[in-house]
Coordinates of C-alpha atoms in Angstrom, one line a residue:
M1 CA 62.5 54.9 16.0
K2 CA 63.7 57.9 13.7
S3 CA 64.3 60.3 16.4
T4 CA 66.5 58.2 18.6
I5 CA 69.9 60.0 18.3
F6 CA 71.6 57.0 20.1
T7 CA 70.8 55.0 17.0
M8 CA 72.0 57.8 14.6
L9 CA 75.3 58.2 16.4
L10 CA 76.2 54.8 17.3
G11 CA 74.7 52.8 14.4
V12 CA 77.0 54.4 11.9
F13 CA 80.1 53.6 13.7
I14 CA 78.9 50.1 14.5
N15 CA 78.3 49.5 10.9
V16 CA 81.8 50.6 10.2
I17 CA 83.6 48.9 13.0
F18 CA 82.0 45.5 12.6
N19 CA 81.8 45.3 8.7
N20 CA 84.8 43.9 7.2
D21 CA 83.8 45.2 3.7
V22 CA 84.3 48.7 4.9
Y23 CA 88.1 48.0 5.3
A24 CA 88.4 46.4 1.8
Q25 CA 90.9 48.6 -0.1
E26 CA 89.1 48.0 -3.5
N27 CA 86.0 49.9 -2.1
V28 CA 88.1 53.0 -1.3
T29 CA 88.8 55.7 -3.8
E30 CA 92.6 56.0 -3.9
L31 CA 93.2 59.1 -6.2
G32 CA 91.5 61.7 -4.2
P33 CA 87.9 63.1 -4.3
T34 CA 85.7 62.9 -7.4
V35 CA 85.1 66.4 -8.6
S36 CA 83.0 67.8 -11.3
V37 CA 84.8 69.4 -14.2
D38 CA 84.3 73.0 -15.3
Y39 CA 85.3 72.6 -19.0
S40 CA 85.1 76.4 -19.5
A41 CA 88.1 76.7 -17.0
L42 CA 90.4 74.4 -19.1
S43 CA 93.3 76.0 -21.0
F44 CA 92.5 73.9 -24.1
E45 CA 89.8 72.4 -26.2
K46 CA 89.8 69.2 -28.3
V47 CA 89.7 69.5 -32.0
V48 CA 88.4 66.3 -33.9
I49 CA 88.7 66.1 -37.6
N50 CA 88.1 62.8 -39.5
G51 CA 88.6 60.9 -36.4
K52 CA 92.0 62.6 -35.5
V53 CA 92.4 64.8 -32.5
G54 CA 94.4 67.8 -31.5
L55 CA 94.1 70.9 -29.3
K56 CA 93.3 74.5 -29.8
D57 CA 93.7 77.3 -27.2
K58 CA 90.8 79.7 -26.1
K59 CA 91.6 81.9 -29.1
G60 CA 91.1 79.1 -31.5
N61 CA 94.8 78.6 -32.3
I62 CA 95.9 75.1 -33.0
V63 CA 98.5 74.2 -30.4
I64 CA 98.7 70.5 -31.1
P65 CA 98.3 69.2 -34.7
V66 CA 95.1 67.3 -35.3
E67 CA 96.9 64.0 -36.0
Y68 CA 96.5 61.9 -32.9
E69 CA 94.2 59.3 -31.6
D70 CA 93.6 61.2 -28.3
V71 CA 94.9 64.2 -26.4
D72 CA 94.9 65.0 -22.7
V73 CA 92.8 68.1 -22.7
F74 CA 93.0 68.3 -18.8
E75 CA 96.7 69.2 -18.9
T76 CA 97.3 72.9 -18.3
K77 CA 100.9 73.3 -19.4
F78 CA 103.3 71.5 -21.8
P79 CA 104.4 68.8 -22.3
I80 CA 100.9 67.3 -23.0
A81 CA 100.1 63.7 -23.3
V82 CA 99.1 62.5 -26.8
K83 CA 98.1 59.1 -28.0
K84 CA 99.6 57.6 -31.2
N85 CA 99.5 54.1 -32.6
D86 CA 97.8 52.9 -29.4
F87 CA 100.5 54.3 -27.1
W88 CA 100.9 57.5 -25.1
G89 CA 103.7 60.0 -25.3
A90 CA 103.9 63.8 -24.9
V91 CA 104.5 66.7 -27.1
D92 CA 106.1 70.1 -26.3
S93 CA 104.7 73.5 -27.1
D94 CA 106.3 73.4 -30.6
G95 CA 104.7 70.0 -31.4
N96 CA 107.9 68.0 -30.8
M97 CA 107.5 64.5 -29.3
V98 CA 109.6 65.0 -26.1
I99 CA 108.3 61.7 -24.7
P100 CA 108.0 58.8 -27.2
A101 CA 104.6 57.2 -27.6
Q102 CA 105.6 54.0 -25.8
Y103 CA 103.3 53.9 -22.8
E104 CA 100.0 52.3 -22.3
G105 CA 99.2 55.3 -20.1
L106 CA 100.7 58.7 -19.2
F107 CA 98.9 60.2 -16.2
R108 CA 99.5 63.9 -16.4
F109 CA 102.3 66.0 -14.9
Q110 CA 99.9 67.9 -12.6
D111 CA 102.1 70.9 -12.7
K112 CA 105.0 68.9 -11.4
N113 CA 108.2 67.8 -13.1
Y114 CA 107.1 64.1 -13.2
A115 CA 104.2 62.1 -14.2
S116 CA 103.0 58.4 -13.7
V117 CA 103.3 56.1 -16.7
K118 CA 102.2 52.6 -17.4
K119 CA 104.1 50.0 -19.3
N120 CA 103.5 46.3 -19.4
N121 CA 100.8 46.7 -17.0
K122 CA 103.2 48.2 -14.3
Y123 CA 103.7 51.9 -13.1
G124 CA 106.4 54.1 -12.5
L125 CA 107.4 57.9 -12.6
I126 CA 109.3 59.8 -15.4
D127 CA 110.4 63.4 -15.8
K128 CA 109.7 65.8 -18.7
T129 CA 112.7 64.3 -20.7
N130 CA 111.5 60.8 -20.3
Q131 CA 114.1 59.9 -17.6
I132 CA 112.9 57.2 -15.2
L133 CA 112.6 58.6 -11.6
L134 CA 111.0 55.6 -10.1
P135 CA 111.2 52.2 -11.7
I136 CA 108.2 51.0 -13.9
Q137 CA 107.5 48.1 -11.4
Y138 CA 104.6 49.1 -9.4
D139 CA 101.0 47.7 -9.4
Q140 CA 99.1 50.9 -9.1
D141 CA 99.1 54.4 -10.8
L142 CA 101.2 56.9 -8.7
W143 CA 98.8 59.7 -8.4
F144 CA 99.7 62.5 -5.9
Y145 CA 97.1 64.0 -3.7
D146 CA 97.9 66.4 -0.9
G147 CA 101.5 65.7 -1.3
L148 CA 101.3 61.9 -1.1
A149 CA 100.9 58.9 -3.5
R150 CA 100.3 55.2 -2.6
I151 CA 102.8 52.8 -4.1
R152 CA 101.6 49.2 -4.4
L153 CA 103.7 46.3 -5.0
N154 CA 102.9 42.5 -4.7
E155 CA 99.7 43.3 -2.8
K156 CA 101.4 45.5 -0.4
I157 CA 101.1 49.4 0.0
G158 CA 103.6 52.2 1.0
L159 CA 103.6 55.9 0.8
I160 CA 105.8 58.3 -1.2
N161 CA 105.9 62.1 -0.9
E162 CA 106.4 64.7 -3.7
Q163 CA 110.1 64.5 -3.1
L164 CA 109.9 61.0 -4.3
K165 CA 111.0 59.8 -0.9
I166 CA 109.3 56.7 0.5
I167 CA 108.0 57.8 3.8
Y168 CA 106.3 54.4 4.8
P169 CA 107.7 51.2 3.4
I170 CA 105.7 48.9 1.1
E171 CA 104.2 46.5 3.9
L172 CA 100.6 47.7 4.6
N173 CA 97.7 45.5 3.5
D174 CA 95.2 48.4 3.5
L175 CA 95.3 52.1 3.6
Y176 CA 92.5 54.6 3.9
A177 CA 92.6 58.2 2.7
F178 CA 94.1 60.7 5.2
D179 CA 91.6 62.7 7.0
E180 CA 91.7 66.6 7.7
T181 CA 93.9 65.9 10.7
G182 CA 96.5 64.1 8.7
S183 CA 95.9 60.6 10.0
A184 CA 94.8 57.5 8.2
V185 CA 93.5 54.0 9.1
A186 CA 95.8 51.3 7.9
S187 CA 96.2 47.6 8.4
K188 CA 99.3 45.2 8.5
N189 CA 99.5 41.6 8.8
G190 CA 95.8 41.4 9.6
K191 CA 95.7 44.0 12.4
W192 CA 94.7 47.6 12.2
G193 CA 96.3 51.0 13.3
L194 CA 96.7 54.5 12.5
I195 CA 99.7 56.4 10.6
D196 CA 100.1 60.2 9.9
N197 CA 100.9 61.8 6.7
K198 CA 104.6 61.8 7.6
G199 CA 104.7 58.0 7.8
K200 CA 104.8 58.0 11.6
I201 CA 102.7 55.3 13.3
I202 CA 100.2 56.9 15.7
A203 CA 98.5 53.8 16.8
P204 CA 100.4 50.4 16.5
F205 CA 99.0 47.6 14.4
L206 CA 97.4 45.7 17.3
Y207 CA 93.7 46.1 16.8
D208 CA 91.0 44.1 15.2
A209 CA 89.5 47.3 13.8
V210 CA 90.1 51.1 14.4
S211 CA 88.3 54.4 13.4
S212 CA 89.5 57.6 12.2
F213 CA 89.9 60.5 14.9
Y214 CA 86.9 62.5 15.9
N215 CA 87.4 65.1 18.6
N216 CA 90.9 63.7 19.4
R217 CA 89.5 60.3 20.0
A218 CA 89.5 57.0 17.8
Q219 CA 87.8 53.9 18.7
Y220 CA 89.4 50.6 18.6
K221 CA 88.2 46.9 18.8
L222 CA 90.3 44.3 20.4
N223 CA 89.1 40.9 21.5
K224 CA 85.5 41.7 20.6
K225 CA 85.4 44.8 22.9
M226 CA 85.7 48.5 22.2
G227 CA 87.9 51.2 23.8
M228 CA 89.4 54.6 22.7
I229 CA 92.8 56.0 22.0
N230 CA 94.0 59.7 21.8
R231 CA 96.1 61.3 19.2
S232 CA 99.4 60.1 20.8
G233 CA 98.0 56.5 20.4
K234 CA 97.6 56.1 24.2
V235 CA 94.6 54.0 25.4
V236 CA 92.5 56.4 27.3
I237 CA 89.4 54.1 27.5
P238 CA 90.1 50.3 27.9
N239 CA 88.3 47.8 25.7
N240 CA 85.8 47.0 28.1
Y241 CA 82.7 47.9 26.0
E242 CA 80.4 46.3 23.4
T243 CA 79.8 49.6 21.6
L244 CA 81.1 53.2 21.9
S245 CA 79.9 56.2 20.1
N246 CA 82.1 59.2 18.9
L247 CA 82.9 61.7 21.6
Y248 CA 80.2 64.6 21.5
F249 CA 79.9 67.3 24.0
N250 CA 82.4 65.5 26.2
Q251 CA 80.2 62.5 26.2
I252 CA 80.4 59.0 24.8
I253 CA 77.4 56.7 24.6
A254 CA 78.5 53.2 25.7
K255 CA 77.2 49.8 26.1
K256 CA 78.4 47.2 28.7
E257 CA 76.9 43.8 29.4
G258 CA 73.8 44.7 27.3
K259 CA 73.1 48.1 29.2
A260 CA 73.6 51.7 28.0
G261 CA 75.3 54.5 29.9
L262 CA 77.5 57.6 29.3
L263 CA 81.2 58.1 29.7
D264 CA 83.3 61.3 29.6
S265 CA 86.4 61.7 27.3
V266 CA 88.6 59.7 29.6
G267 CA 86.2 56.9 30.4
K268 CA 84.8 58.1 33.7
V269 CA 81.2 56.9 34.1
I270 CA 78.7 59.7 34.0
I271 CA 75.6 57.7 33.9
P272 CA 75.8 54.2 35.1
F273 CA 75.0 51.2 32.8
K274 CA 71.5 50.4 33.8
Y275 CA 69.4 51.5 30.8
D276 CA 68.2 50.0 27.5
L277 CA 69.3 53.1 25.6
V278 CA 70.6 56.6 26.3
Q279 CA 71.1 59.8 24.3
L280 CA 73.3 62.7 24.7
G281 CA 72.8 65.2 27.5
L282 CA 73.1 68.4 25.7
K283 CA 72.5 70.5 28.9
D284 CA 70.9 69.3 32.1
Y285 CA 68.8 66.4 31.0
I286 CA 69.5 63.0 29.4
P287 CA 66.7 61.0 27.4
A288 CA 67.0 57.4 28.6
R289 CA 65.0 54.2 28.0
K290 CA 64.3 51.7 30.6
N291 CA 61.9 48.7 30.3
D292 CA 61.0 49.9 26.6
K293 CA 59.8 53.2 28.0
W294 CA 61.5 56.6 27.5
G295 CA 62.0 59.3 30.3
Y296 CA 64.6 61.9 31.3
I297 CA 67.4 61.7 33.9
N298 CA 69.7 64.5 35.1
K299 CA 73.5 64.1 35.3
S300 CA 73.2 63.0 38.8
N301 CA 71.1 60.0 37.5
N302 CA 68.1 61.2 39.1
V303 CA 64.7 60.7 37.4
V304 CA 63.3 64.0 36.1
I305 CA 60.5 62.7 33.7
D306 CA 59.1 59.1 34.4
F307 CA 59.8 56.4 32.1
K308 CA 56.3 56.2 30.5
Y309 CA 56.9 57.5 26.9
D310 CA 57.4 55.9 23.6
D311 CA 60.2 58.3 22.5
A312 CA 62.1 61.3 23.7
L313 CA 64.2 63.8 22.1
M314 CA 67.3 65.6 23.3
N315 CA 66.6 69.2 24.6
T316 CA 68.6 72.2 26.0
A317 CA 65.7 73.8 27.9
D318 CA 63.0 73.0 30.6
F319 CA 60.6 71.2 28.1
F320 CA 60.6 67.7 26.8
V321 CA 59.5 66.5 23.4
V322 CA 58.1 63.0 23.9
K323 CA 55.8 60.5 22.3
Q324 CA 52.7 59.0 23.7
K325 CA 49.8 56.9 22.2
D326 CA 51.6 57.1 18.9
K327 CA 51.6 61.1 18.8
Y328 CA 54.3 63.6 19.6
G329 CA 53.9 66.7 21.8
A330 CA 55.9 68.5 24.4
I331 CA 55.6 68.8 28.3
D332 CA 57.3 70.9 30.9
K333 CA 59.1 69.6 34.1
D334 CA 55.8 69.1 35.9
G335 CA 54.1 67.2 33.0
K336 CA 52.0 70.0 31.9
I337 CA 51.3 69.9 28.1
I338 CA 53.0 72.7 26.2
L339 CA 52.5 71.3 22.8
P340 CA 49.5 68.9 22.4
F341 CA 50.1 65.3 21.4
I342 CA 48.8 65.6 17.8
F343 CA 51.9 65.3 15.6
D344 CA 52.8 62.1 13.6
E345 CA 56.5 62.8 13.9
A346 CA 59.1 64.9 15.7
I347 CA 62.8 65.0 15.0
I348 CA 65.8 67.2 15.7
S349 CA 67.5 68.7 12.6
D350 CA 70.4 66.7 11.4
N351 CA 72.9 69.5 12.0
F352 CA 72.2 69.8 15.7
I353 CA 76.0 69.0 16.6
T354 CA 77.3 72.0 14.4
S355 CA 74.3 74.2 15.3
Y356 CA 74.3 73.7 19.2
P357 CA 72.9 75.2 21.2
S358 CA 70.6 76.5 18.3
L359 CA 68.7 73.4 18.0
Q360 CA 65.7 73.0 15.6
Y361 CA 62.7 70.8 16.1
I362 CA 60.7 69.7 13.3
F363 CA 57.1 68.5 14.1
T364 CA 55.1 66.9 11.2
K365 CA 51.3 66.3 11.0
D366 CA 49.6 65.0 7.7
E367 CA 53.0 65.5 6.0
Q368 CA 53.1 69.1 6.7
S369 CA 56.1 70.3 8.8
I370 CA 56.3 73.1 11.3
Y371 CA 59.6 74.3 12.7
F372 CA 60.5 75.2 16.4
N373 CA 63.6 76.6 18.0
E374 CA 65.5 75.4 21.1
K375 CA 62.9 77.4 23.2
L376 CA 60.1 75.6 21.3
E377 CA 59.1 78.9 19.7
C378 CA 57.7 78.5 16.1
I379 CA 60.1 79.7 13.5
K380 CA 58.9 78.4 10.2
N381 CA 55.5 77.5 8.7
C382 CA 53.9 79.0 11.7
R383 CA 50.6 79.8 9.8
K384 CA 49.8 76.2 10.0
L385 CA 49.4 76.4 13.7
S386 CA 46.0 77.9 13.3
K387 CA 44.8 74.9 11.3
L388 CA 45.7 72.8 14.2
G389 CA 43.7 75.0 16.7
L390 CA 47.1 76.6 18.0
D391 CA 46.3 80.2 17.1
N392 CA 47.9 81.6 20.3
Y393 CA 51.0 79.5 20.3
R394 CA 54.5 81.2 20.7
V395 CA 55.9 82.5 17.4
K396 CA 59.5 84.0 17.5
K397 CA 59.4 87.6 16.7

């Protein structure tokens, strides 16, 4: 059922929390995001003559002689990495080889005073005079992103900052990227927890699985049950539930003993666990499914719309978008039809969380879509209404 928001919200996290592959470090990009390159913004351009490579500046002046096997065109300042006799070194602005060509890889200074190098299939850090700052002993390129780099040794991971201080010891099995709040999911000795970008443990390594934070809450799984912690690592919802969604609008969709209900941010039951499925209550009404039929309840758990529909969408006003006999339409609180049951599909736009309370409903018939706002006024493709016999339907002015 495409429009069941419960499935959309909860399914994504269930896939993460129960799928071990998601936590496999080899599936995670470690060097920061992939970006498209604007070559016009680069400081230099490669010059290739007879199979040899050099660099020229934007004025066409040769700045690195055309005598190397390769050159790092992405570096913006000297020294710049060059490849000679199958090994990498670096030259200064006068063309002098300031770092001998002795490395299997030299991974750019990134406007810093040090760069990661590879030798004998191991990695370390050198400065611009080829002095070793970190021993060439690590199993992974030391690439800094947002001020941090992973260090990997003997299948364990630690963290180092730009001052080259190890802020978390090399003892982690897996480490995810840090999110915008400065926290990252990590594992140690087969258990999962959370650390911050200063190396502090937020949530101890106790859990069978753990998520990133969303709205100051992170889900955890322990003994096959799920709960939630806050940013201090304190358990705010015990692991009593089979599934938990993220926190939206101070509500959490949960499942207990096979039945769905709603919790608030600290685990207080808003809607008891007596339904097959529930969706979020954006305002006064909550779509719920019971005995395979959808209806609406209010936040006092009183039935507002009987359970007799095949689908039901979230709402913020006194109308209800529902599905009956394989067609979608809309009714009011008294069951009066506002929009006839003639549509093949009806959904809420994907950005409903960020756009709330300005919801957008999309009704589709014969692969033609008509858009309505949170008041069920037509806002886009309204001319198609007349083809459906709805010439007098409300159009937003």
